[in-house]
Coordinates of C-alpha atoms and ligand atoms in Angstrom, one line a residue:
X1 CA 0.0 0.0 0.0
X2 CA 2.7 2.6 1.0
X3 CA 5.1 1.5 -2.0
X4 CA 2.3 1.9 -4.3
X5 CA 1.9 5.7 -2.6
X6 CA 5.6 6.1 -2.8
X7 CA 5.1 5.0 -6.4
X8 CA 2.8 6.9 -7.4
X9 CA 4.5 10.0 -5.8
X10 CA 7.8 9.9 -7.5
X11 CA 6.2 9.2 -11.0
X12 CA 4.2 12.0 -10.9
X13 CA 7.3 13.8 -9.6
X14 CA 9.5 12.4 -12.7
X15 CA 6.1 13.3 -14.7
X16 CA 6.4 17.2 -13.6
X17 CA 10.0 17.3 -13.6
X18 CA 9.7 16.4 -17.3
X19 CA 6.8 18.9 -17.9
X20 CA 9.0 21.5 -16.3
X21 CA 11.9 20.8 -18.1
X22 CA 10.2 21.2 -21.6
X23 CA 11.2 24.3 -23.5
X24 CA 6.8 25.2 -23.7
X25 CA 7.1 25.9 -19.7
X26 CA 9.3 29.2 -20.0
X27 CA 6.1 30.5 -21.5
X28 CA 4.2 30.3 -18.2
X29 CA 6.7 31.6 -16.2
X30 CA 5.4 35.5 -16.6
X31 CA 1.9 34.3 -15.7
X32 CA 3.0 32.7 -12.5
X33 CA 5.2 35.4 -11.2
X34 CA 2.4 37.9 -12.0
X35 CA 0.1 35.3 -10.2
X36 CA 2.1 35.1 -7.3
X37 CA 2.4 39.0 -6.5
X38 CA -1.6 39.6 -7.0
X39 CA -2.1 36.6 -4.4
X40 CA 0.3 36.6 -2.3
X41 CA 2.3 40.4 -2.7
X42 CA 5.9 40.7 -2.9
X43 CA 6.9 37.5 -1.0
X44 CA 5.8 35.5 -3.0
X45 CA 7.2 37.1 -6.2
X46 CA 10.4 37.4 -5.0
X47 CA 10.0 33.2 -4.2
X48 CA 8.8 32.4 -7.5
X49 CA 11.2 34.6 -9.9
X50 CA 14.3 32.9 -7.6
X51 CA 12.5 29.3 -7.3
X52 CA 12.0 28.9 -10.4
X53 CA 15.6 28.9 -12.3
X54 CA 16.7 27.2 -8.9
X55 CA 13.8 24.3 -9.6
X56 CA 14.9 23.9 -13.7
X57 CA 18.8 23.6 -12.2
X58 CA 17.9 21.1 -9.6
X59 CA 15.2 19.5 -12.3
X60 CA 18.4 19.1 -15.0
X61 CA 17.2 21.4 -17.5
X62 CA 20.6 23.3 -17.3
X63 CA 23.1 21.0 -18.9
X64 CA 26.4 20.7 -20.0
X65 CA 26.6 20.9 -23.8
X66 CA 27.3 17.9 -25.2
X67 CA 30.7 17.5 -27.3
X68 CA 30.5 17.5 -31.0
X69 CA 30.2 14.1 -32.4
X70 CA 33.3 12.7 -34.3
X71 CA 33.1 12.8 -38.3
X72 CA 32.6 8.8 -38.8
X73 CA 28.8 10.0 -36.5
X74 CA 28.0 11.6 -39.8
X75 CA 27.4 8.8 -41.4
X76 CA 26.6 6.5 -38.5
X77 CA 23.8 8.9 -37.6
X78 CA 21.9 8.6 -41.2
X79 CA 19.3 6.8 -41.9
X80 CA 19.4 3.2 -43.6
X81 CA 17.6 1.8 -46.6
X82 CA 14.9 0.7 -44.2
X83 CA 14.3 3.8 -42.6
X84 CA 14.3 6.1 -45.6
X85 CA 11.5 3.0 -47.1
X86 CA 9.3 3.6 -44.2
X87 CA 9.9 7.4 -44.4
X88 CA 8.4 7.3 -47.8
X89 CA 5.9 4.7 -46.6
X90 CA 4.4 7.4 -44.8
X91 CA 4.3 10.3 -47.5
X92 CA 2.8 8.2 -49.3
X93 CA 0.0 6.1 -47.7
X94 CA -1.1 10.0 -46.1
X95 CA -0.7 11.2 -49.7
X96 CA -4.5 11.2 -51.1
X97 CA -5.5 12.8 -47.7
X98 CA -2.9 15.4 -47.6
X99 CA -2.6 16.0 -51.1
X100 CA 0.8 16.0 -50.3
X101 CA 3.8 14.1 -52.0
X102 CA 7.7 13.7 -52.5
X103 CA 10.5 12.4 -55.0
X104 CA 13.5 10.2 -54.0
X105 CA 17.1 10.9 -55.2
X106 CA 20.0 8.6 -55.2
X107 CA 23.2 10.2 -55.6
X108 CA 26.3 7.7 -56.9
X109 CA 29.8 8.7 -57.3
X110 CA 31.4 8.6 -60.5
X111 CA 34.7 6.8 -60.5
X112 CA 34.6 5.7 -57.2
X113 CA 36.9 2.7 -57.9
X114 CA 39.4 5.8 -58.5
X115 CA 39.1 7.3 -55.0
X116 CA 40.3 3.9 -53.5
X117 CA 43.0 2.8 -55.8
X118 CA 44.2 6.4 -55.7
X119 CA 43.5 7.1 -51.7
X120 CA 42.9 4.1 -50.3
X121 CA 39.9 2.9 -48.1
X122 CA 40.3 5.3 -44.8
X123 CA 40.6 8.0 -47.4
X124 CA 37.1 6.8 -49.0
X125 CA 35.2 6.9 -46.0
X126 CA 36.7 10.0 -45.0
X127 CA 35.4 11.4 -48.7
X128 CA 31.5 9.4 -47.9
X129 CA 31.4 11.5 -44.2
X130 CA 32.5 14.7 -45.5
X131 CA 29.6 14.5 -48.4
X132 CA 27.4 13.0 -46.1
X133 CA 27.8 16.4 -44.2
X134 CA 27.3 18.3 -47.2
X135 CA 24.0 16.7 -48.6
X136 CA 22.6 17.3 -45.0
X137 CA 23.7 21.0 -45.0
X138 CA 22.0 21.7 -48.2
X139 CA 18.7 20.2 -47.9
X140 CA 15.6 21.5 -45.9
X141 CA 14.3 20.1 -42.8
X142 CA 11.9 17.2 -43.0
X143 CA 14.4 15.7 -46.1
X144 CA 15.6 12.4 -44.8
X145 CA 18.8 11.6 -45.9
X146 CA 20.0 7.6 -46.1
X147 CA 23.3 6.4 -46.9
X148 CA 23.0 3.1 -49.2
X149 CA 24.9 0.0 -49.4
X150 CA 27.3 0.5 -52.4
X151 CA 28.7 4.0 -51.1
X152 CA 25.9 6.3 -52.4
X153 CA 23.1 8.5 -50.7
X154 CA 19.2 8.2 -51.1
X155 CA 17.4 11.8 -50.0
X156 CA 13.9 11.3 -50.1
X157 CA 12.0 14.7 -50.3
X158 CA 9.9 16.4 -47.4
X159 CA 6.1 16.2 -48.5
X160 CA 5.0 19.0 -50.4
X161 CA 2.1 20.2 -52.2
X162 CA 3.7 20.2 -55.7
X163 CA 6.5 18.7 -57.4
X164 CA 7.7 18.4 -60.6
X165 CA 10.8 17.4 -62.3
X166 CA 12.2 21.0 -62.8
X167 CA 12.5 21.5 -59.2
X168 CA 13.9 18.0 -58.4
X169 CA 16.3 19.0 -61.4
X170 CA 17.3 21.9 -59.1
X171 CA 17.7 20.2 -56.3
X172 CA 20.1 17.3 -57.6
X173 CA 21.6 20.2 -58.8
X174 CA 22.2 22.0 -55.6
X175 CA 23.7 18.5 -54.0
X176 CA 25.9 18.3 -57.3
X177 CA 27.5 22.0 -56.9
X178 CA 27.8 21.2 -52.6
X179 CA 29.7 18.0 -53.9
X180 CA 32.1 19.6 -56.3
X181 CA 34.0 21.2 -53.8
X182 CA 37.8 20.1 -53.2
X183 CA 38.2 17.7 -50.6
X184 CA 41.2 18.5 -48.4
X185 CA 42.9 15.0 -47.0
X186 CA 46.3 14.1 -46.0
X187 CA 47.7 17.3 -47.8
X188 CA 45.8 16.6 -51.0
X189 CA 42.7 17.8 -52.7
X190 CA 40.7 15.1 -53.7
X191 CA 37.2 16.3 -56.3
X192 CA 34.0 14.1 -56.6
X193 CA 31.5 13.9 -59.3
X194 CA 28.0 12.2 -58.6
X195 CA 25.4 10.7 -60.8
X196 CA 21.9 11.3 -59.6
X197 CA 19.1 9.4 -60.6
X198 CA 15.4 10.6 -59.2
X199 CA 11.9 9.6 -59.5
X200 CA 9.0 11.6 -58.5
X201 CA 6.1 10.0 -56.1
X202 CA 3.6 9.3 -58.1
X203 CA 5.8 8.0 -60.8
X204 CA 6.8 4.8 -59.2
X205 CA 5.9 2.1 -60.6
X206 CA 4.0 1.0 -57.1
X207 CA 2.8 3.1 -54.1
X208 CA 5.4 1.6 -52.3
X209 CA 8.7 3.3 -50.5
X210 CA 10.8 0.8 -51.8
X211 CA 9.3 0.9 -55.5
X212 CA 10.3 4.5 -55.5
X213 CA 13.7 4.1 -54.3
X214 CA 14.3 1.3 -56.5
X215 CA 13.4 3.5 -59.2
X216 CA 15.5 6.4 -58.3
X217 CA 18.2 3.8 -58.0
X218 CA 17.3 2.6 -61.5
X219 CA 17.5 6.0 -62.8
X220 CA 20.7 7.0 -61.1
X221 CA 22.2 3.7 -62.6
X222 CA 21.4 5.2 -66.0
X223 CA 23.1 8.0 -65.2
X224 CA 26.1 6.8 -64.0
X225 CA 26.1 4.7 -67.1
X226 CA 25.8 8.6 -69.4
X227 CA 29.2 9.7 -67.6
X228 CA 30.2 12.4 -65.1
X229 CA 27.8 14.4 -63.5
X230 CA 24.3 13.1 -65.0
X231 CA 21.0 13.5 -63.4
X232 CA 18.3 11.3 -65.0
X233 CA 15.0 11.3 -64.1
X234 CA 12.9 7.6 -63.8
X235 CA 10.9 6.4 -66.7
X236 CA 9.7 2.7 -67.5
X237 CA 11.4 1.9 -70.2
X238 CA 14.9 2.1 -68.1
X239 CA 13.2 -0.4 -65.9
X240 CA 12.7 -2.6 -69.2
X241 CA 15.9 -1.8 -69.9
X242 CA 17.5 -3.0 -66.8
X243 CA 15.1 -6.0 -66.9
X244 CA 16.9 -6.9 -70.2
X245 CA 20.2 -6.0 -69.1
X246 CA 19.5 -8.8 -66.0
X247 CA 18.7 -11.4 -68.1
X248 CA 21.6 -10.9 -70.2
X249 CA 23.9 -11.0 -67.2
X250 CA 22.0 -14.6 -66.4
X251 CA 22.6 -15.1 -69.7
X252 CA 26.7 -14.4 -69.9
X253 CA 27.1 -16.0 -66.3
X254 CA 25.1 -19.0 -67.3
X255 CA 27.5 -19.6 -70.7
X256 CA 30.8 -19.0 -68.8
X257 CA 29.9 -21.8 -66.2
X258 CA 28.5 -23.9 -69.2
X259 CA 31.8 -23.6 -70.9
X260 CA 29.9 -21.6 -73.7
X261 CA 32.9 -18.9 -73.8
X262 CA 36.5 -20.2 -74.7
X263 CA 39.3 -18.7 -76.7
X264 CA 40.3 -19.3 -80.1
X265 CA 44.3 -19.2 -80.5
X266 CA 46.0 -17.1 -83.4
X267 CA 50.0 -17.8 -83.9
X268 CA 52.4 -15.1 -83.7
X269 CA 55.5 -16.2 -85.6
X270 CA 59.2 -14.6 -85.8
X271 CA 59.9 -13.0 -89.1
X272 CA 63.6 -14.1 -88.8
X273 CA 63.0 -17.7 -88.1
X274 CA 59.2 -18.1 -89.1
X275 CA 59.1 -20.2 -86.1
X276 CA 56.3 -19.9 -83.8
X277 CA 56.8 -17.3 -81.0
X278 CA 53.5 -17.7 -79.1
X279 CA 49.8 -17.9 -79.5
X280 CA 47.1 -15.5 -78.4
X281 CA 44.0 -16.5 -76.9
X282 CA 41.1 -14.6 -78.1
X283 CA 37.5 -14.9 -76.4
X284 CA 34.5 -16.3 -78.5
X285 CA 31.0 -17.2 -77.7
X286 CA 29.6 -20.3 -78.6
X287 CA 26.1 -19.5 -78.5
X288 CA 23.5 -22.2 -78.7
X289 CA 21.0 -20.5 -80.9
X290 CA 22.8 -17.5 -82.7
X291 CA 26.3 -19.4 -83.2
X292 CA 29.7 -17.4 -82.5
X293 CA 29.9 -14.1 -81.4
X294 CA 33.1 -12.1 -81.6
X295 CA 34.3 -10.3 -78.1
X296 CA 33.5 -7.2 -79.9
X297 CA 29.8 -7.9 -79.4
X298 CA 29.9 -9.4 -76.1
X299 CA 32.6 -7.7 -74.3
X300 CA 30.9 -4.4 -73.5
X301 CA 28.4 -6.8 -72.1
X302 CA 30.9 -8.5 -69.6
X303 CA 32.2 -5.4 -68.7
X304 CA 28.6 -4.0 -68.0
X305 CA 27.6 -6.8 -65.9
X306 CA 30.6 -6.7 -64.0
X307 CA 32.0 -10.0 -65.5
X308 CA 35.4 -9.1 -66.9
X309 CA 37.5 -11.0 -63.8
X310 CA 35.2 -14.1 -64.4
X311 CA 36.0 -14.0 -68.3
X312 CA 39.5 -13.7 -67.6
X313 CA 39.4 -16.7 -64.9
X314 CA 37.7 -19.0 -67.7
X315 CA 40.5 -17.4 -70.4
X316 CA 43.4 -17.9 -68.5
X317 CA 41.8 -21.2 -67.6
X318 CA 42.2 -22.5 -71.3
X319 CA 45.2 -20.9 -72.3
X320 CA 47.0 -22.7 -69.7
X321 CA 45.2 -25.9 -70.8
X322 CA 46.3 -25.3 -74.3
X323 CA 50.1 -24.7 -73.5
X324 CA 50.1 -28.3 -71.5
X325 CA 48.5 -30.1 -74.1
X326 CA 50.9 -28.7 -76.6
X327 CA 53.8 -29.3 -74.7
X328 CA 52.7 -33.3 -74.6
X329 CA 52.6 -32.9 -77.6
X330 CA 55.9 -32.0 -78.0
X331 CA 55.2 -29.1 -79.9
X332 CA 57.3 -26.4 -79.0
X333 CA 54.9 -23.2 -78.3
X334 CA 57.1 -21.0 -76.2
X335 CA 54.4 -18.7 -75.0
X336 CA 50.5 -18.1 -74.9
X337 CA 49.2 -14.7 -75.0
X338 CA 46.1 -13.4 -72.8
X339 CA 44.0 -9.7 -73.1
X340 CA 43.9 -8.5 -69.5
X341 CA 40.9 -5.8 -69.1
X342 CA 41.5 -2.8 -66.6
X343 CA 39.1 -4.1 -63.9
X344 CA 41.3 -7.3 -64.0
X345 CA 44.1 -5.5 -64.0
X346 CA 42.6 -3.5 -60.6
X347 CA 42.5 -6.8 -58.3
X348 CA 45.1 -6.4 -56.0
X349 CA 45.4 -10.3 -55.5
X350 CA 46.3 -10.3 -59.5
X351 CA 50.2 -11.1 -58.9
X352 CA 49.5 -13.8 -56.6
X353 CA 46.5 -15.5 -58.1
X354 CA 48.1 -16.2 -61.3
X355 CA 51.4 -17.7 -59.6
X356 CA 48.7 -19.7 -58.0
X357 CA 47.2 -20.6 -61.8
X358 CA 51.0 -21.6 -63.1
X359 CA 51.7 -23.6 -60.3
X360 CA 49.0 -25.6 -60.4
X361 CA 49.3 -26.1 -64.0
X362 CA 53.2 -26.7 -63.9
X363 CA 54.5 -24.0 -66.2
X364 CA 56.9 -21.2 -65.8
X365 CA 55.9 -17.7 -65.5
X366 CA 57.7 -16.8 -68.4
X367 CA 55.4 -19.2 -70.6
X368 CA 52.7 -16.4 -69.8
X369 CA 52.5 -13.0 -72.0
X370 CA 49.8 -11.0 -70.3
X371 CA 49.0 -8.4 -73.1
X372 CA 47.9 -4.8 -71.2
X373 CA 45.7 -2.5 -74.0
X374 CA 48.0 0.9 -74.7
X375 CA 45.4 3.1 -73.7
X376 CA 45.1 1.5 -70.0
X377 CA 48.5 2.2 -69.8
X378 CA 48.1 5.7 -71.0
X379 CA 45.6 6.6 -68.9
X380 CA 46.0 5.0 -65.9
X381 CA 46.9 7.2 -62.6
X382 CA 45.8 4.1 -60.4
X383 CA 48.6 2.7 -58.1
X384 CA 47.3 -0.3 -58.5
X385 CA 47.8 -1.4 -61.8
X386 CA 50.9 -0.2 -62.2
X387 CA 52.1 -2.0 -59.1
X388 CA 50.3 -5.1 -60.0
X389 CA 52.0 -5.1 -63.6
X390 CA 55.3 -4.4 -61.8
X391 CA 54.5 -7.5 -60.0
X392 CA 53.8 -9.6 -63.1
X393 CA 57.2 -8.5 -64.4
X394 CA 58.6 -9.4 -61.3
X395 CA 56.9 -12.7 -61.5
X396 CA 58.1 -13.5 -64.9
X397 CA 55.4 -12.9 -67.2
X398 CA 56.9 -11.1 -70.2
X399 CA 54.1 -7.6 -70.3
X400 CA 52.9 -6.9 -74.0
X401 CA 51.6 -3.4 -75.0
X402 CA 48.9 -3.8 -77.1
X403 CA 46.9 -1.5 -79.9
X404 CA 50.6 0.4 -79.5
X405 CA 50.2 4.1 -81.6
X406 CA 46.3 4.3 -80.7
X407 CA 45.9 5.1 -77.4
X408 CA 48.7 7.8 -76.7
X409 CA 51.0 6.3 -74.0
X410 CA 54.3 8.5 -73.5
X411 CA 57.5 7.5 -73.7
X412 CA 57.3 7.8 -69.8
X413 CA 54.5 6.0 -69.0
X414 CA 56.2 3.6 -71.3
X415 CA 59.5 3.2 -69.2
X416 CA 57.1 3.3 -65.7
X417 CA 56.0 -0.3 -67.4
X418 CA 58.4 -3.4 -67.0
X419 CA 57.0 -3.9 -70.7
X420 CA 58.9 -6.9 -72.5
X421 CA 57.0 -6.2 -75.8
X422 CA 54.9 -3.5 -78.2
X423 CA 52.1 -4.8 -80.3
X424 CA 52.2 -2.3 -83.0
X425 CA 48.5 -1.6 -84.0
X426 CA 46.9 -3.1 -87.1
X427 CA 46.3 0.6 -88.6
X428 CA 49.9 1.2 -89.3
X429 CA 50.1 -2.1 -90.9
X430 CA 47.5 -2.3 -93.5
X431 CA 49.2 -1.7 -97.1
X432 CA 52.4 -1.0 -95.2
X433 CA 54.3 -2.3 -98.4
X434 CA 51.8 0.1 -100.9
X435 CA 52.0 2.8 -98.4
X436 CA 55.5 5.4 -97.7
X437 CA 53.9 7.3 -94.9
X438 CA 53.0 3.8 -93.1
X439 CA 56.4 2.7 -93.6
X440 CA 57.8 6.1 -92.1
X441 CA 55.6 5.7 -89.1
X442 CA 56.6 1.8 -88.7
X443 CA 60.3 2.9 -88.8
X444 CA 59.9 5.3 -86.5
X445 CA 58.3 2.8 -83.7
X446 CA 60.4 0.0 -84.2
X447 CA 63.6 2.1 -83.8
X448 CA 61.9 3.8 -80.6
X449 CA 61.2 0.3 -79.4
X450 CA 65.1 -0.9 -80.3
X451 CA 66.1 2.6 -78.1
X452 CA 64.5 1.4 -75.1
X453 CA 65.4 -1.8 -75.4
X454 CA 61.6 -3.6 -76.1
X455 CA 60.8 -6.3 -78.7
X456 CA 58.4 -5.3 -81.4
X457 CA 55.1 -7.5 -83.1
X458 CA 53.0 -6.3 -85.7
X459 CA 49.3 -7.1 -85.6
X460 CA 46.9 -7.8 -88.2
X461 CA 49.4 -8.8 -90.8
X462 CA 46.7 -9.7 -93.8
X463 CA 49.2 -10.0 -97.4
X464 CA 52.7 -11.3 -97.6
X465 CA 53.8 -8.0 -99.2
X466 CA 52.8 -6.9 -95.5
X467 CA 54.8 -9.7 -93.6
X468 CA 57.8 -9.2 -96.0
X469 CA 58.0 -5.4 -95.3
X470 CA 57.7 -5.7 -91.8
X471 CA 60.3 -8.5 -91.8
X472 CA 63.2 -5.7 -94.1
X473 CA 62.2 -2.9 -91.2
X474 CA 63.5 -5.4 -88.4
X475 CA 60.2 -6.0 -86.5
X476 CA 60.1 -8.8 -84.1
X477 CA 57.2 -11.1 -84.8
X478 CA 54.0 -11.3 -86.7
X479 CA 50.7 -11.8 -86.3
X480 CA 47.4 -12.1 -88.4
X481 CA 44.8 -13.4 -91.3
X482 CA 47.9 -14.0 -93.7
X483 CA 49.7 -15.9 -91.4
X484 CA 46.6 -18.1 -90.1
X485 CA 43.2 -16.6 -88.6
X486 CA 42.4 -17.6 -85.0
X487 CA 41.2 -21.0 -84.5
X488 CA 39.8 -23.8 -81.9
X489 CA 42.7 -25.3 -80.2
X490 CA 42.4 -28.6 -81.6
X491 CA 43.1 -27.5 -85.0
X492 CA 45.9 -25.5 -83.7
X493 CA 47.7 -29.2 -83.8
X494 CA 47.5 -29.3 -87.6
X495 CA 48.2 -26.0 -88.3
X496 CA 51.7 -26.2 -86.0
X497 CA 52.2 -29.8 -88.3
X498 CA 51.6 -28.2 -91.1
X499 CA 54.0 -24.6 -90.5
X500 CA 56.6 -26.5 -89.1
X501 CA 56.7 -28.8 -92.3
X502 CA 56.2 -25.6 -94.2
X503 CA 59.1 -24.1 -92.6
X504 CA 61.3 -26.7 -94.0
X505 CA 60.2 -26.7 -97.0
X506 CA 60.1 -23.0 -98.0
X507 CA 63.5 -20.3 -98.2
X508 CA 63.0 -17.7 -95.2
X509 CA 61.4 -13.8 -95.9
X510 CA 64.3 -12.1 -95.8
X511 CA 65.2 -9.7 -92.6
X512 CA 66.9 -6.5 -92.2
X513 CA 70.5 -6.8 -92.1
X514 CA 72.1 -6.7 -89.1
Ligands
C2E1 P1 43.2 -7.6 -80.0 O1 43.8 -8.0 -78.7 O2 43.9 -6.4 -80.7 O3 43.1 -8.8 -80.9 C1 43.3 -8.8 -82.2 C2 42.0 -8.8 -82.9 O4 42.3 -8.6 -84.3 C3 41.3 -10.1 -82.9 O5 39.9 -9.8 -82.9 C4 41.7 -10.8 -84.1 O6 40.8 -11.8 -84.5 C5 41.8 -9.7 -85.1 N1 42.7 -9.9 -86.1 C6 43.8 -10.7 -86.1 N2 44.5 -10.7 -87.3 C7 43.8 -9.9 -88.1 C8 43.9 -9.4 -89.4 O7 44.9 -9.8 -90.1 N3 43.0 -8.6 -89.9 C9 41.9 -8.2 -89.2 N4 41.1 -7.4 -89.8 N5 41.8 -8.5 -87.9 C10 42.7 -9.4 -87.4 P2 38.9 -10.4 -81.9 O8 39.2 -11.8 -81.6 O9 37.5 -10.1 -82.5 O10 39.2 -9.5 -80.6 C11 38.9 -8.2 -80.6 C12 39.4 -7.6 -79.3 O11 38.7 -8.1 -78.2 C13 40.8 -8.0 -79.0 O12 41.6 -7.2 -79.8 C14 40.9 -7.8 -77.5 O13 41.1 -6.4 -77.3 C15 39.6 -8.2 -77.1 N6 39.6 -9.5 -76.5 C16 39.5 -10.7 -77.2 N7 39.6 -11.7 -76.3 C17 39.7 -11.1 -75.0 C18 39.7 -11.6 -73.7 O14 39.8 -12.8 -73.5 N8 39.8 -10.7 -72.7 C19 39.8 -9.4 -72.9 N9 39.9 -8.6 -71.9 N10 39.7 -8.9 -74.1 C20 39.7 -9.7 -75.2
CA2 CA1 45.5 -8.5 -77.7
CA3 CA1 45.7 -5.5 -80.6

């Protein structure tokens, strides 16, 4: 009985200690002074305007300001996908009474794979909280702000009476410009782009939080996909689109596992000896309806579904196949040849997976010529490849430069590159024995190549008045349709029969004099 009094007196105690403490009860203070001095005269004034401040200190109203949180709070203290969903839950389901709606934005960073290879990890998160902060101080209240899994932001809008694409335009707009500022880290300035991808409330395609933001999502993949800085609004036939774009991925992941996608193998030959240098392995997909498809088709594709490392796996996979059944076969193929793409080129486990590969398979590094695209060379400013090529080197695998004169690598990204070999493009050979200007150009790399000290091969050798010209300038090797187009690895055995017996049969293309 007397705990249940006790009870009852402190909680209605807490209850006016909380009432007290709220902001609203400054409003009554004038009243009750006023009250007191009419009642009860000057006494009582003088107890009420000291007792109260002394009852609000005693109550905790007057307290220490709390310290400001640390950056990383920034982004703990945001929202979740869950929470921004039931935000826009809300809007919605109260939308047809309050006439009131709202759009959902996701923002995505453009090159983000660049902030990490070129800062590192701590230096990415640092970038995510200081945008975080940014976002927040340019929106209004009510926005909710939610950071999403992949390293990008979802804002959905504060209801308002009317919306319409122009002034979501602005607003992606306004979050652009707050995000273009420099970032200052570790003595640097690092700059961010974003993609932004919205869709208005009563465009998704359900009345559902997560529909919308699954749209916006949609839409700000489709931007990301136009290049820097896009903002795209939602429509349905991007959903169509990235309905199709899923099935493909199925599709590609499906015929890698099924064997489906295998390389053919085109010789590369010495124009001193005629002797087979290497072979190249070159992607083709054997597709069970429309028959093969060239990597020019189906590349972009990989790429797009993020598939290149898997390719490259199933490539490598072959190659390495190819070179052990050769050498039972006592064949003689010194090297085999595979395309490394940049995002391949990105995995910082590269080095070691593939001394893992030639290990297993029993083969010397050396046996392996990974051939690196000129233009990822070029343009690369990402630590990573170049240390993982380095590495390669290091490892044994001779490094081939490949499209050399189209994608405008200088001489010193050339030398950063412990490159064993150039692949001189296809353009400057076709009618280089018609042609004065190609020859000029030929000469001119393949004595640049002989300054630095790298072996030359010319690509997409088609007519024998090709091969013989290239053969009197002094390049290396040769490769292409007139020496023998790329085929299935089984005929690969005849063909090597069949040169070899060539070989010995016909007087050698003459080579430059020494
Ligand atoms: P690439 O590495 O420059 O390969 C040479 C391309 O030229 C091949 O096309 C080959 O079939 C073609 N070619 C060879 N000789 C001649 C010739 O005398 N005349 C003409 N007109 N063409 C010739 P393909 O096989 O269609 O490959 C196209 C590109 O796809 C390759 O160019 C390479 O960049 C890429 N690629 C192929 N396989 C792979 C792969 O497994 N991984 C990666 N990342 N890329 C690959
Ligand atoms: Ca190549
Ligand atoms: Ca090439």
């Amino acid at each position: 009985m007397l705990s249940d009094l006790l009870g009852a007196f402190f909680t209605t105690f807490r209850r006016l200690g909380d009432a007290v403490r709220r902001p609203e009860a400054f409003v009554f203070l004038p009243a009750l002074t006023l009250a007191a001095f009419w009642l009860g005269g000057e006494q009582n004034l003088i107890l009420i305007a000291l007792g109260a401040p002394l009852l609000f200190a005693i109550s905790g109203a007057v307290r220490r300001v709390p310290p400001p949180a640390p950056r990383w709070d920034v982004l703990d203290g945001l929202s979740r996908r869950a929470q921004i969903v039931g935000s826009i839950d809300a809007t919605l389901r109260e939308s047809h009474l309050s006439g009131h709606t709202t759009a959902c934005l996701v923002l995505q960073f453009d090159d983000a794979d660049r902030i990490v290879d070129q800062h590192g990890r701590a230096a990415q998160t640092e970038v995510l909280a200081r945008s975080a902060e940014r976002i927040c101080a340019s929106l209004r209240l009510g926005d909710v702000v939610a950071r999403l899994e992949g390293g990008g932001f979802a804002v959905a809008l504060a209801p308002v009476r009317r919306l319409d694409v122009e002034t979501v335009v602005q607003v992606a707009a306004r979050l652009q410009s707050a995000l273009s500022a420099p970032i200052s880290l570790n003595a640097t300035r690092i700059y961010v782009t974003c993609a932004i991808g919205f869709c208005l409330g009563f465009r998704a395609p359900q009345a559902a939080g997560s529909s919308l933001l699954n749209a916006a999502q949609i839409a700000a993949d489709e931007a990301l996909r136009q290049g820097p800085g896009a903002i795209r609004s939602f429509s349905e036939d991007m959903a169509a689109t990235r309905a199709d774009r899923n099935a493909l991925r199925i599709e590609l992941e499906h015929a890698l596992d099924e064997g489906q996608i295998r390389p053919h193998f085109q010789p590369q030959i010495s124009t001193h000896t005629g002797a087979i240098s290497g072979f190249e392995a070159l992607a083709r997909w054997y597709h069970p309806d429309k028959g093969l498809i060239s990597p020019a088709e189906f590349l972009p594709m990989i790429e797009d579904a993020g598939l290149s490392e898997r390719l490259g796996e199933v490539i490598l996979y072959h190659a390495l196949t190819a070179l052990v059944r050769w050498d039972r076969a006592g064949l003689n193929v010194p090297t085999v040849a595979v395309n490394f793409s940049s995002s391949e080129l990105r995995n910082p486990r590269l080095a070691e997976k593939l001394k893992w590969e030639m290990d297993r398979f029993g083969l010397q590094p050396k046996r392996l010529s990974v051939e690196v695209l000129e233009n990822v060379v070029a343009q690369t400013d990402s630590d990573i490849i170049v240390a993982n090529i380095a590495a390669l080197a290091k490892l044994g695998c001779g490094i081939d430069l490949d499209d050399f004169g189209t994608g405008h690598a200088s001489i010193t990204s050339i030398r950063r590159f412990a490159l064993r070999r150039i692949k001189i493009d296809r353009s400057f050979v076709a009618k280089l024995d018609e042609d004065r200007e190609q020859q000029k150009m030929v000469a001119a790399i393949l004595s640049m190549a002989e300054r630095l000290g790298l072996e030359t091969l010319a690509e997409g050798v088609e007519t024998p008045g090709e091969h013989a010209m290239l053969s009197q300038l002094g390049c290396g090797d040769v490769q292409g349709f007139g020496i023998a187009r790329p085929m299935p690895v089984d005929e690969t055995m005849d063909w090597i029969a069949r040169h070899r017996l060539k070989l010995g049969t016909i007087p050698r293309i003459g080579s430059r004099a020494q």
